[in-house]
């Protein structure tokens, strides 16, 4: 039987428990999920693409099951071209509180205009993560706040190192 592959694109700057919740749910449906960092050179990021990739690999590929079913990658350019390269037409996105809806609707609709076969599938995280975003994590961490309920321990460590380095 053909394996069902889906792409989960995002900034992952940094990876949060919200992203991980979405990935876990998507693995109930798909045989393989490609978690792919979208390289947006217009957007200033906290972590470089290499650092974000290292975090995704260290955190997500820990278990044998995950190693087989999750692929970590990055891409720039159009998502629709990337999907063709990955030989899939399925995109995974997460939906938090209603604030995501407008942007996600626009993103999914414009991708469909470019590639009519595309299907965007939305996953709703558990409630405690529905107000969690990477930008909130960055903001709290900048002021030395505790983000350990929002991101896994490896990310907490990387954030501390990053701000130490940035603040000198
Ligand atoms: P952010 O908006 O936090 O910077 P990304 O660009 O990495 O996140 O988001 C990639 C996808 O993951 C988007 O569809 C976004 O809505 C979703 N997502 C991000 N955080 C969460 C969360 N806490 N719960 C569910 N989905 C999320």
mmCIF file with all atom_site columns, C-alpha atoms and ligand atoms in Angstrom:
data_model
loop_
_atom_site.group_PDB
_atom_site.id
_atom_site.type_symbol
_atom_site.label_atom_id
_atom_site.label_alt_id
_atom_site.label_comp_id
_atom_site.label_asym_id
_atom_site.label_entity_id
_atom_site.label_seq_id
_atom_site.pdbx_PDB_ins_code
_atom_site.Cartn_x
_atom_site.Cartn_y
_atom_site.Cartn_z
_atom_site.occupancy
_atom_site.B_iso_or_equiv
_atom_site.pdbx_formal_charge
_atom_site.auth_seq_id
_atom_site.auth_comp_id
_atom_site.auth_asym_id
_atom_site.auth_atom_id
_atom_site.pdbx_PDB_model_num
ATOM   1   C CA  . UNK A 1 1   ? 0.000  0.000  0.000  1.00 0.00 ? 1   UNK A CA  1
ATOM   2   C CA  . UNK A 1 2   ? 1.207  3.514  -0.781 1.00 0.00 ? 2   UNK A CA  1
ATOM   3   C CA  . UNK A 1 3   ? 2.576  5.349  2.243  1.00 0.00 ? 3   UNK A CA  1
ATOM   4   C CA  . UNK A 1 4   ? 0.709  8.452  3.287  1.00 0.00 ? 4   UNK A CA  1
ATOM   5   C CA  . UNK A 1 5   ? 3.129  11.354 3.596  1.00 0.00 ? 5   UNK A CA  1
ATOM   6   C CA  . UNK A 1 6   ? 2.338  14.862 4.827  1.00 0.00 ? 6   UNK A CA  1
ATOM   7   C CA  . UNK A 1 7   ? 4.418  18.006 5.180  1.00 0.00 ? 7   UNK A CA  1
ATOM   8   C CA  . UNK A 1 8   ? 4.242  20.156 8.316  1.00 0.00 ? 8   UNK A CA  1
ATOM   9   C CA  . UNK A 1 9   ? 5.830  23.522 7.453  1.00 0.00 ? 9   UNK A CA  1
ATOM   10  C CA  . UNK A 1 10  ? 6.600  26.249 9.973  1.00 0.00 ? 10  UNK A CA  1
ATOM   11  C CA  . UNK A 1 11  ? 9.199  28.535 11.484 1.00 0.00 ? 11  UNK A CA  1
ATOM   12  C CA  . UNK A 1 12  ? 9.749  26.400 14.599 1.00 0.00 ? 12  UNK A CA  1
ATOM   13  C CA  . UNK A 1 13  ? 11.667 29.278 16.184 1.00 0.00 ? 13  UNK A CA  1
ATOM   14  C CA  . UNK A 1 14  ? 11.830 27.434 18.533 1.00 0.00 ? 14  UNK A CA  1
ATOM   15  C CA  . UNK A 1 15  ? 9.925  24.127 18.624 1.00 0.00 ? 15  UNK A CA  1
ATOM   16  C CA  . UNK A 1 16  ? 7.216  24.176 21.337 1.00 0.00 ? 16  UNK A CA  1
ATOM   17  C CA  . UNK A 1 17  ? 4.978  21.586 22.990 1.00 0.00 ? 17  UNK A CA  1
ATOM   18  C CA  . UNK A 1 18  ? 2.215  22.993 20.752 1.00 0.00 ? 18  UNK A CA  1
ATOM   19  C CA  . UNK A 1 19  ? 4.061  21.945 17.595 1.00 0.00 ? 19  UNK A CA  1
ATOM   20  C CA  . UNK A 1 20  ? 4.801  18.556 19.183 1.00 0.00 ? 20  UNK A CA  1
ATOM   21  C CA  . UNK A 1 21  ? 1.138  18.065 20.008 1.00 0.00 ? 21  UNK A CA  1
ATOM   22  C CA  . UNK A 1 22  ? 0.226  18.692 16.353 1.00 0.00 ? 22  UNK A CA  1
ATOM   23  C CA  . UNK A 1 23  ? 2.938  16.281 15.142 1.00 0.00 ? 23  UNK A CA  1
ATOM   24  C CA  . UNK A 1 24  ? 1.784  13.544 17.501 1.00 0.00 ? 24  UNK A CA  1
ATOM   25  C CA  . UNK A 1 25  ? -1.818 13.865 16.328 1.00 0.00 ? 25  UNK A CA  1
ATOM   26  C CA  . UNK A 1 26  ? -0.788 13.849 12.680 1.00 0.00 ? 26  UNK A CA  1
ATOM   27  C CA  . UNK A 1 27  ? 1.132  10.598 13.165 1.00 0.00 ? 27  UNK A CA  1
ATOM   28  C CA  . UNK A 1 28  ? -2.173 8.886  13.972 1.00 0.00 ? 28  UNK A CA  1
ATOM   29  C CA  . UNK A 1 29  ? -3.194 9.508  10.386 1.00 0.00 ? 29  UNK A CA  1
ATOM   30  C CA  . UNK A 1 30  ? -0.006 9.650  8.320  1.00 0.00 ? 30  UNK A CA  1
ATOM   31  C CA  . UNK A 1 31  ? 2.754  7.082  7.888  1.00 0.00 ? 31  UNK A CA  1
ATOM   32  C CA  . UNK A 1 32  ? 5.365  9.768  7.493  1.00 0.00 ? 32  UNK A CA  1
ATOM   33  C CA  . UNK A 1 33  ? 5.408  13.426 8.508  1.00 0.00 ? 33  UNK A CA  1
ATOM   34  C CA  . UNK A 1 34  ? 8.022  15.766 7.096  1.00 0.00 ? 34  UNK A CA  1
ATOM   35  C CA  . UNK A 1 35  ? 8.567  18.542 9.633  1.00 0.00 ? 35  UNK A CA  1
ATOM   36  C CA  . UNK A 1 36  ? 10.098 21.248 7.521  1.00 0.00 ? 36  UNK A CA  1
ATOM   37  C CA  . UNK A 1 37  ? 11.542 24.608 8.517  1.00 0.00 ? 37  UNK A CA  1
ATOM   38  C CA  . UNK A 1 38  ? 10.375 27.266 6.157  1.00 0.00 ? 38  UNK A CA  1
ATOM   39  C CA  . UNK A 1 39  ? 13.311 29.611 5.541  1.00 0.00 ? 39  UNK A CA  1
ATOM   40  C CA  . UNK A 1 40  ? 11.955 33.133 5.450  1.00 0.00 ? 40  UNK A CA  1
ATOM   41  C CA  . UNK A 1 41  ? 14.803 35.547 4.955  1.00 0.00 ? 41  UNK A CA  1
ATOM   42  C CA  . UNK A 1 42  ? 12.475 38.546 5.519  1.00 0.00 ? 42  UNK A CA  1
ATOM   43  C CA  . UNK A 1 43  ? 11.698 37.428 9.052  1.00 0.00 ? 43  UNK A CA  1
ATOM   44  C CA  . UNK A 1 44  ? 14.285 37.907 11.781 1.00 0.00 ? 44  UNK A CA  1
ATOM   45  C CA  . UNK A 1 45  ? 14.666 34.706 13.726 1.00 0.00 ? 45  UNK A CA  1
ATOM   46  C CA  . UNK A 1 46  ? 16.111 33.906 17.134 1.00 0.00 ? 46  UNK A CA  1
ATOM   47  C CA  . UNK A 1 47  ? 17.674 30.591 16.077 1.00 0.00 ? 47  UNK A CA  1
ATOM   48  C CA  . UNK A 1 48  ? 19.431 29.977 12.759 1.00 0.00 ? 48  UNK A CA  1
ATOM   49  C CA  . UNK A 1 49  ? 17.989 27.312 10.441 1.00 0.00 ? 49  UNK A CA  1
ATOM   50  C CA  . UNK A 1 50  ? 20.836 24.978 11.456 1.00 0.00 ? 50  UNK A CA  1
ATOM   51  C CA  . UNK A 1 51  ? 20.090 25.491 15.150 1.00 0.00 ? 51  UNK A CA  1
ATOM   52  C CA  . UNK A 1 52  ? 16.353 24.939 14.634 1.00 0.00 ? 52  UNK A CA  1
ATOM   53  C CA  . UNK A 1 53  ? 17.105 21.817 12.631 1.00 0.00 ? 53  UNK A CA  1
ATOM   54  C CA  . UNK A 1 54  ? 19.380 20.503 15.390 1.00 0.00 ? 54  UNK A CA  1
ATOM   55  C CA  . UNK A 1 55  ? 16.610 21.106 17.957 1.00 0.00 ? 55  UNK A CA  1
ATOM   56  C CA  . UNK A 1 56  ? 14.010 19.292 15.828 1.00 0.00 ? 56  UNK A CA  1
ATOM   57  C CA  . UNK A 1 57  ? 16.332 16.334 15.333 1.00 0.00 ? 57  UNK A CA  1
ATOM   58  C CA  . UNK A 1 58  ? 17.418 16.088 18.976 1.00 0.00 ? 58  UNK A CA  1
ATOM   59  C CA  . UNK A 1 59  ? 13.886 16.372 20.354 1.00 0.00 ? 59  UNK A CA  1
ATOM   60  C CA  . UNK A 1 60  ? 11.732 14.639 17.767 1.00 0.00 ? 60  UNK A CA  1
ATOM   61  C CA  . UNK A 1 61  ? 13.903 11.725 16.669 1.00 0.00 ? 61  UNK A CA  1
ATOM   62  C CA  . UNK A 1 62  ? 14.451 10.294 20.140 1.00 0.00 ? 62  UNK A CA  1
ATOM   63  C CA  . UNK A 1 63  ? 12.254 7.232  19.836 1.00 0.00 ? 63  UNK A CA  1
ATOM   64  C CA  . UNK A 1 64  ? 12.601 4.437  17.292 1.00 0.00 ? 64  UNK A CA  1
ATOM   65  C CA  . UNK A 1 65  ? 9.022  4.943  16.094 1.00 0.00 ? 65  UNK A CA  1
ATOM   66  C CA  . UNK A 1 66  ? 9.615  8.620  15.481 1.00 0.00 ? 66  UNK A CA  1
ATOM   67  C CA  . UNK A 1 67  ? 12.864 7.976  13.676 1.00 0.00 ? 67  UNK A CA  1
ATOM   68  C CA  . UNK A 1 68  ? 10.968 5.887  11.165 1.00 0.00 ? 68  UNK A CA  1
ATOM   69  C CA  . UNK A 1 69  ? 7.979  8.163  10.752 1.00 0.00 ? 69  UNK A CA  1
ATOM   70  C CA  . UNK A 1 70  ? 9.340  11.707 11.092 1.00 0.00 ? 70  UNK A CA  1
ATOM   71  C CA  . UNK A 1 71  ? 11.665 13.414 8.678  1.00 0.00 ? 71  UNK A CA  1
ATOM   72  C CA  . UNK A 1 72  ? 13.284 16.771 9.466  1.00 0.00 ? 72  UNK A CA  1
ATOM   73  C CA  . UNK A 1 73  ? 14.011 19.088 6.584  1.00 0.00 ? 73  UNK A CA  1
ATOM   74  C CA  . UNK A 1 74  ? 14.048 22.748 5.538  1.00 0.00 ? 74  UNK A CA  1
ATOM   75  C CA  . UNK A 1 75  ? 13.009 24.613 2.424  1.00 0.00 ? 75  UNK A CA  1
ATOM   76  C CA  . UNK A 1 76  ? 12.805 28.056 0.893  1.00 0.00 ? 76  UNK A CA  1
ATOM   77  C CA  . UNK A 1 77  ? 10.621 29.225 -1.979 1.00 0.00 ? 77  UNK A CA  1
ATOM   78  C CA  . UNK A 1 78  ? 7.061  28.137 -2.570 1.00 0.00 ? 78  UNK A CA  1
ATOM   79  C CA  . UNK A 1 79  ? 5.444  25.457 -0.454 1.00 0.00 ? 79  UNK A CA  1
ATOM   80  C CA  . UNK A 1 80  ? 3.688  24.049 -3.527 1.00 0.00 ? 80  UNK A CA  1
ATOM   81  C CA  . UNK A 1 81  ? 7.019  23.389 -5.279 1.00 0.00 ? 81  UNK A CA  1
ATOM   82  C CA  . UNK A 1 82  ? 8.355  21.776 -2.143 1.00 0.00 ? 82  UNK A CA  1
ATOM   83  C CA  . UNK A 1 83  ? 5.313  19.485 -1.932 1.00 0.00 ? 83  UNK A CA  1
ATOM   84  C CA  . UNK A 1 84  ? 5.909  18.283 -5.487 1.00 0.00 ? 84  UNK A CA  1
ATOM   85  C CA  . UNK A 1 85  ? 9.521  17.557 -4.580 1.00 0.00 ? 85  UNK A CA  1
ATOM   86  C CA  . UNK A 1 86  ? 8.313  15.521 -1.575 1.00 0.00 ? 86  UNK A CA  1
ATOM   87  C CA  . UNK A 1 87  ? 5.680  13.786 -3.741 1.00 0.00 ? 87  UNK A CA  1
ATOM   88  C CA  . UNK A 1 88  ? 2.727  14.693 -1.572 1.00 0.00 ? 88  UNK A CA  1
ATOM   89  C CA  . UNK A 1 89  ? -0.174 17.121 -1.716 1.00 0.00 ? 89  UNK A CA  1
ATOM   90  C CA  . UNK A 1 90  ? -1.000 17.131 1.978  1.00 0.00 ? 90  UNK A CA  1
ATOM   91  C CA  . UNK A 1 91  ? -0.087 19.975 4.328  1.00 0.00 ? 91  UNK A CA  1
ATOM   92  C CA  . UNK A 1 92  ? -0.471 19.894 8.082  1.00 0.00 ? 92  UNK A CA  1
ATOM   93  C CA  . UNK A 1 93  ? -1.120 23.034 10.070 1.00 0.00 ? 93  UNK A CA  1
ATOM   94  C CA  . UNK A 1 94  ? -2.125 23.701 13.639 1.00 0.00 ? 94  UNK A CA  1
ATOM   95  C CA  . UNK A 1 95  ? -5.076 25.798 14.727 1.00 0.00 ? 95  UNK A CA  1
ATOM   96  C CA  . UNK A 1 96  ? -4.892 27.566 18.031 1.00 0.00 ? 96  UNK A CA  1
ATOM   97  C CA  . UNK A 1 97  ? -7.440 30.020 19.342 1.00 0.00 ? 97  UNK A CA  1
ATOM   98  C CA  . UNK A 1 98  ? -9.469 31.740 16.634 1.00 0.00 ? 98  UNK A CA  1
ATOM   99  C CA  . UNK A 1 99  ? -6.690 34.255 15.960 1.00 0.00 ? 99  UNK A CA  1
ATOM   100 C CA  . UNK A 1 100 ? -4.981 31.697 13.671 1.00 0.00 ? 100 UNK A CA  1
ATOM   101 C CA  . UNK A 1 101 ? -8.010 31.209 11.507 1.00 0.00 ? 101 UNK A CA  1
ATOM   102 C CA  . UNK A 1 102 ? -7.768 34.232 9.240  1.00 0.00 ? 102 UNK A CA  1
ATOM   103 C CA  . UNK A 1 103 ? -4.104 33.736 8.413  1.00 0.00 ? 103 UNK A CA  1
ATOM   104 C CA  . UNK A 1 104 ? -4.421 29.978 7.999  1.00 0.00 ? 104 UNK A CA  1
ATOM   105 C CA  . UNK A 1 105 ? -7.482 30.341 5.776  1.00 0.00 ? 105 UNK A CA  1
ATOM   106 C CA  . UNK A 1 106 ? -5.609 32.762 3.526  1.00 0.00 ? 106 UNK A CA  1
ATOM   107 C CA  . UNK A 1 107 ? -2.496 30.554 3.426  1.00 0.00 ? 107 UNK A CA  1
ATOM   108 C CA  . UNK A 1 108 ? -4.473 27.416 2.584  1.00 0.00 ? 108 UNK A CA  1
ATOM   109 C CA  . UNK A 1 109 ? -6.589 29.204 -0.024 1.00 0.00 ? 109 UNK A CA  1
ATOM   110 C CA  . UNK A 1 110 ? -3.615 30.763 -1.819 1.00 0.00 ? 110 UNK A CA  1
ATOM   111 C CA  . UNK A 1 111 ? -1.761 27.464 -1.859 1.00 0.00 ? 111 UNK A CA  1
ATOM   112 C CA  . UNK A 1 112 ? -4.838 25.834 -3.375 1.00 0.00 ? 112 UNK A CA  1
ATOM   113 C CA  . UNK A 1 113 ? -4.965 28.503 -6.068 1.00 0.00 ? 113 UNK A CA  1
ATOM   114 C CA  . UNK A 1 114 ? -1.393 27.591 -7.013 1.00 0.00 ? 114 UNK A CA  1
ATOM   115 C CA  . UNK A 1 115 ? -1.926 23.842 -6.671 1.00 0.00 ? 115 UNK A CA  1
ATOM   116 C CA  . UNK A 1 116 ? -5.577 22.751 -6.807 1.00 0.00 ? 116 UNK A CA  1
ATOM   117 C CA  . UNK A 1 117 ? -4.904 19.218 -5.523 1.00 0.00 ? 117 UNK A CA  1
ATOM   118 C CA  . UNK A 1 118 ? -3.489 20.441 -2.242 1.00 0.00 ? 118 UNK A CA  1
ATOM   119 C CA  . UNK A 1 119 ? -5.262 19.462 0.964  1.00 0.00 ? 119 UNK A CA  1
ATOM   120 C CA  . UNK A 1 120 ? -4.523 21.366 4.159  1.00 0.00 ? 120 UNK A CA  1
ATOM   121 C CA  . UNK A 1 121 ? -5.365 19.465 7.307  1.00 0.00 ? 121 UNK A CA  1
ATOM   122 C CA  . UNK A 1 122 ? -5.694 21.295 10.602 1.00 0.00 ? 122 UNK A CA  1
ATOM   123 C CA  . UNK A 1 123 ? -5.082 19.836 14.016 1.00 0.00 ? 123 UNK A CA  1
ATOM   124 C CA  . UNK A 1 124 ? -6.313 21.382 17.210 1.00 0.00 ? 124 UNK A CA  1
ATOM   125 C CA  . UNK A 1 125 ? -3.866 21.051 20.090 1.00 0.00 ? 125 UNK A CA  1
ATOM   126 C CA  . UNK A 1 126 ? -4.878 20.187 23.628 1.00 0.00 ? 126 UNK A CA  1
ATOM   127 C CA  . UNK A 1 127 ? -6.360 23.193 25.316 1.00 0.00 ? 127 UNK A CA  1
ATOM   128 C CA  . UNK A 1 128 ? -3.370 24.055 27.451 1.00 0.00 ? 128 UNK A CA  1
ATOM   129 C CA  . UNK A 1 129 ? -1.327 24.682 24.296 1.00 0.00 ? 129 UNK A CA  1
ATOM   130 C CA  . UNK A 1 130 ? -3.911 26.660 22.394 1.00 0.00 ? 130 UNK A CA  1
ATOM   131 C CA  . UNK A 1 131 ? -2.433 29.986 23.476 1.00 0.00 ? 131 UNK A CA  1
ATOM   132 C CA  . UNK A 1 132 ? 1.164  28.919 23.067 1.00 0.00 ? 132 UNK A CA  1
ATOM   133 C CA  . UNK A 1 133 ? 3.358  30.347 20.324 1.00 0.00 ? 133 UNK A CA  1
ATOM   134 C CA  . UNK A 1 134 ? 7.076  30.506 19.622 1.00 0.00 ? 134 UNK A CA  1
ATOM   135 C CA  . UNK A 1 135 ? 6.937  34.295 19.869 1.00 0.00 ? 135 UNK A CA  1
ATOM   136 C CA  . UNK A 1 136 ? 5.465  34.122 23.395 1.00 0.00 ? 136 UNK A CA  1
ATOM   137 C CA  . UNK A 1 137 ? 8.253  31.705 24.350 1.00 0.00 ? 137 UNK A CA  1
ATOM   138 C CA  . UNK A 1 138 ? 10.892 34.058 22.907 1.00 0.00 ? 138 UNK A CA  1
ATOM   139 C CA  . UNK A 1 139 ? 9.429  37.023 24.744 1.00 0.00 ? 139 UNK A CA  1
ATOM   140 C CA  . UNK A 1 140 ? 9.235  35.293 28.136 1.00 0.00 ? 140 UNK A CA  1
ATOM   141 C CA  . UNK A 1 141 ? 12.708 33.802 27.725 1.00 0.00 ? 141 UNK A CA  1
ATOM   142 C CA  . UNK A 1 142 ? 14.154 37.193 26.824 1.00 0.00 ? 142 UNK A CA  1
ATOM   143 C CA  . UNK A 1 143 ? 13.152 38.435 30.274 1.00 0.00 ? 143 UNK A CA  1
ATOM   144 C CA  . UNK A 1 144 ? 14.486 35.287 31.908 1.00 0.00 ? 144 UNK A CA  1
ATOM   145 C CA  . UNK A 1 145 ? 11.014 33.854 32.604 1.00 0.00 ? 145 UNK A CA  1
ATOM   146 C CA  . UNK A 1 146 ? 10.333 30.142 33.061 1.00 0.00 ? 146 UNK A CA  1
ATOM   147 C CA  . UNK A 1 147 ? 9.361  28.472 29.772 1.00 0.00 ? 147 UNK A CA  1
ATOM   148 C CA  . UNK A 1 148 ? 9.738  24.879 30.957 1.00 0.00 ? 148 UNK A CA  1
ATOM   149 C CA  . UNK A 1 149 ? 6.003  24.185 30.625 1.00 0.00 ? 149 UNK A CA  1
ATOM   150 C CA  . UNK A 1 150 ? 6.035  25.420 27.036 1.00 0.00 ? 150 UNK A CA  1
ATOM   151 C CA  . UNK A 1 151 ? 9.064  23.780 25.462 1.00 0.00 ? 151 UNK A CA  1
ATOM   152 C CA  . UNK A 1 152 ? 11.006 20.536 26.067 1.00 0.00 ? 152 UNK A CA  1
ATOM   153 C CA  . UNK A 1 153 ? 14.128 20.569 28.310 1.00 0.00 ? 153 UNK A CA  1
ATOM   154 C CA  . UNK A 1 154 ? 16.571 20.601 25.383 1.00 0.00 ? 154 UNK A CA  1
ATOM   155 C CA  . UNK A 1 155 ? 14.928 23.779 24.056 1.00 0.00 ? 155 UNK A CA  1
ATOM   156 C CA  . UNK A 1 156 ? 15.046 25.397 27.519 1.00 0.00 ? 156 UNK A CA  1
ATOM   157 C CA  . UNK A 1 157 ? 18.800 24.718 27.530 1.00 0.00 ? 157 UNK A CA  1
ATOM   158 C CA  . UNK A 1 158 ? 19.304 26.089 24.016 1.00 0.00 ? 158 UNK A CA  1
ATOM   159 C CA  . UNK A 1 159 ? 17.288 29.230 24.799 1.00 0.00 ? 159 UNK A CA  1
ATOM   160 C CA  . UNK A 1 160 ? 19.391 29.919 27.904 1.00 0.00 ? 160 UNK A CA  1
ATOM   161 C CA  . UNK A 1 161 ? 22.602 29.511 25.902 1.00 0.00 ? 161 UNK A CA  1
ATOM   162 C CA  . UNK A 1 162 ? 21.281 31.750 23.140 1.00 0.00 ? 162 UNK A CA  1
ATOM   163 C CA  . UNK A 1 163 ? 20.302 34.649 25.384 1.00 0.00 ? 163 UNK A CA  1
ATOM   164 C CA  . UNK A 1 164 ? 23.545 34.375 27.341 1.00 0.00 ? 164 UNK A CA  1
ATOM   165 C CA  . UNK A 1 165 ? 25.398 34.654 24.051 1.00 0.00 ? 165 UNK A CA  1
ATOM   166 C CA  . UNK A 1 166 ? 23.205 37.520 22.765 1.00 0.00 ? 166 UNK A CA  1
ATOM   167 C CA  . UNK A 1 167 ? 23.267 39.541 25.961 1.00 0.00 ? 167 UNK A CA  1
ATOM   168 C CA  . UNK A 1 168 ? 27.003 38.863 26.320 1.00 0.00 ? 168 UNK A CA  1
HETATM 169 P P1  . LIG B 2 .   ? 4.449  30.292 15.428 1.00 0.00 ? 1   LIG B P1  1
HETATM 170 O O1  . LIG B 2 .   ? 3.202  30.892 14.874 1.00 0.00 ? 1   LIG B O1  1
HETATM 171 O O2  . LIG B 2 .   ? 4.327  29.848 16.862 1.00 0.00 ? 1   LIG B O2  1
HETATM 172 O O3  . LIG B 2 .   ? 5.729  31.053 15.134 1.00 0.00 ? 1   LIG B O3  1
HETATM 173 P P2  . LIG B 2 .   ? 5.083  28.374 13.330 1.00 0.00 ? 1   LIG B P2  1
HETATM 174 O O4  . LIG B 2 .   ? 5.261  29.314 12.211 1.00 0.00 ? 1   LIG B O4  1
HETATM 175 O O5  . LIG B 2 .   ? 6.247  27.537 13.672 1.00 0.00 ? 1   LIG B O5  1
HETATM 176 O O6  . LIG B 2 .   ? 4.598  28.938 14.714 1.00 0.00 ? 1   LIG B O6  1
HETATM 177 O O7  . LIG B 2 .   ? 3.772  27.508 13.093 1.00 0.00 ? 1   LIG B O7  1
HETATM 178 C C1  . LIG B 2 .   ? 3.664  26.415 12.228 1.00 0.00 ? 1   LIG B C1  1
HETATM 179 C C2  . LIG B 2 .   ? 2.269  25.872 12.336 1.00 0.00 ? 1   LIG B C2  1
HETATM 180 O O8  . LIG B 2 .   ? 2.083  25.336 13.655 1.00 0.00 ? 1   LIG B O8  1
HETATM 181 C C3  . LIG B 2 .   ? 1.143  26.898 12.153 1.00 0.00 ? 1   LIG B C3  1
HETATM 182 O O9  . LIG B 2 .   ? 0.066  26.261 11.497 1.00 0.00 ? 1   LIG B O9  1
HETATM 183 C C4  . LIG B 2 .   ? 0.739  27.243 13.560 1.00 0.00 ? 1   LIG B C4  1
HETATM 184 O O10 . LIG B 2 .   ? -0.617 27.635 13.636 1.00 0.00 ? 1   LIG B O10 1
HETATM 185 C C5  . LIG B 2 .   ? 0.953  25.897 14.264 1.00 0.00 ? 1   LIG B C5  1
HETATM 186 N N1  . LIG B 2 .   ? 1.186  26.071 15.678 1.00 0.00 ? 1   LIG B N1  1
HETATM 187 C C6  . LIG B 2 .   ? 2.134  26.793 16.297 1.00 0.00 ? 1   LIG B C6  1
HETATM 188 N N2  . LIG B 2 .   ? 2.010  26.715 17.644 1.00 0.00 ? 1   LIG B N2  1
HETATM 189 C C7  . LIG B 2 .   ? 0.924  25.923 17.881 1.00 0.00 ? 1   LIG B C7  1
HETATM 190 C C8  . LIG B 2 .   ? 0.238  25.484 19.048 1.00 0.00 ? 1   LIG B C8  1
HETATM 191 N N3  . LIG B 2 .   ? 0.585  25.870 20.265 1.00 0.00 ? 1   LIG B N3  1
HETATM 192 N N4  . LIG B 2 .   ? -0.817 24.681 18.892 1.00 0.00 ? 1   LIG B N4  1
HETATM 193 C C9  . LIG B 2 .   ? -1.236 24.311 17.666 1.00 0.00 ? 1   LIG B C9  1
HETATM 194 N N5  . LIG B 2 .   ? -0.659 24.709 16.523 1.00 0.00 ? 1   LIG B N5  1
HETATM 195 C C10 . LIG B 2 .   ? 0.413  25.506 16.619 1.00 0.00 ? 1   LIG B C10 1
#
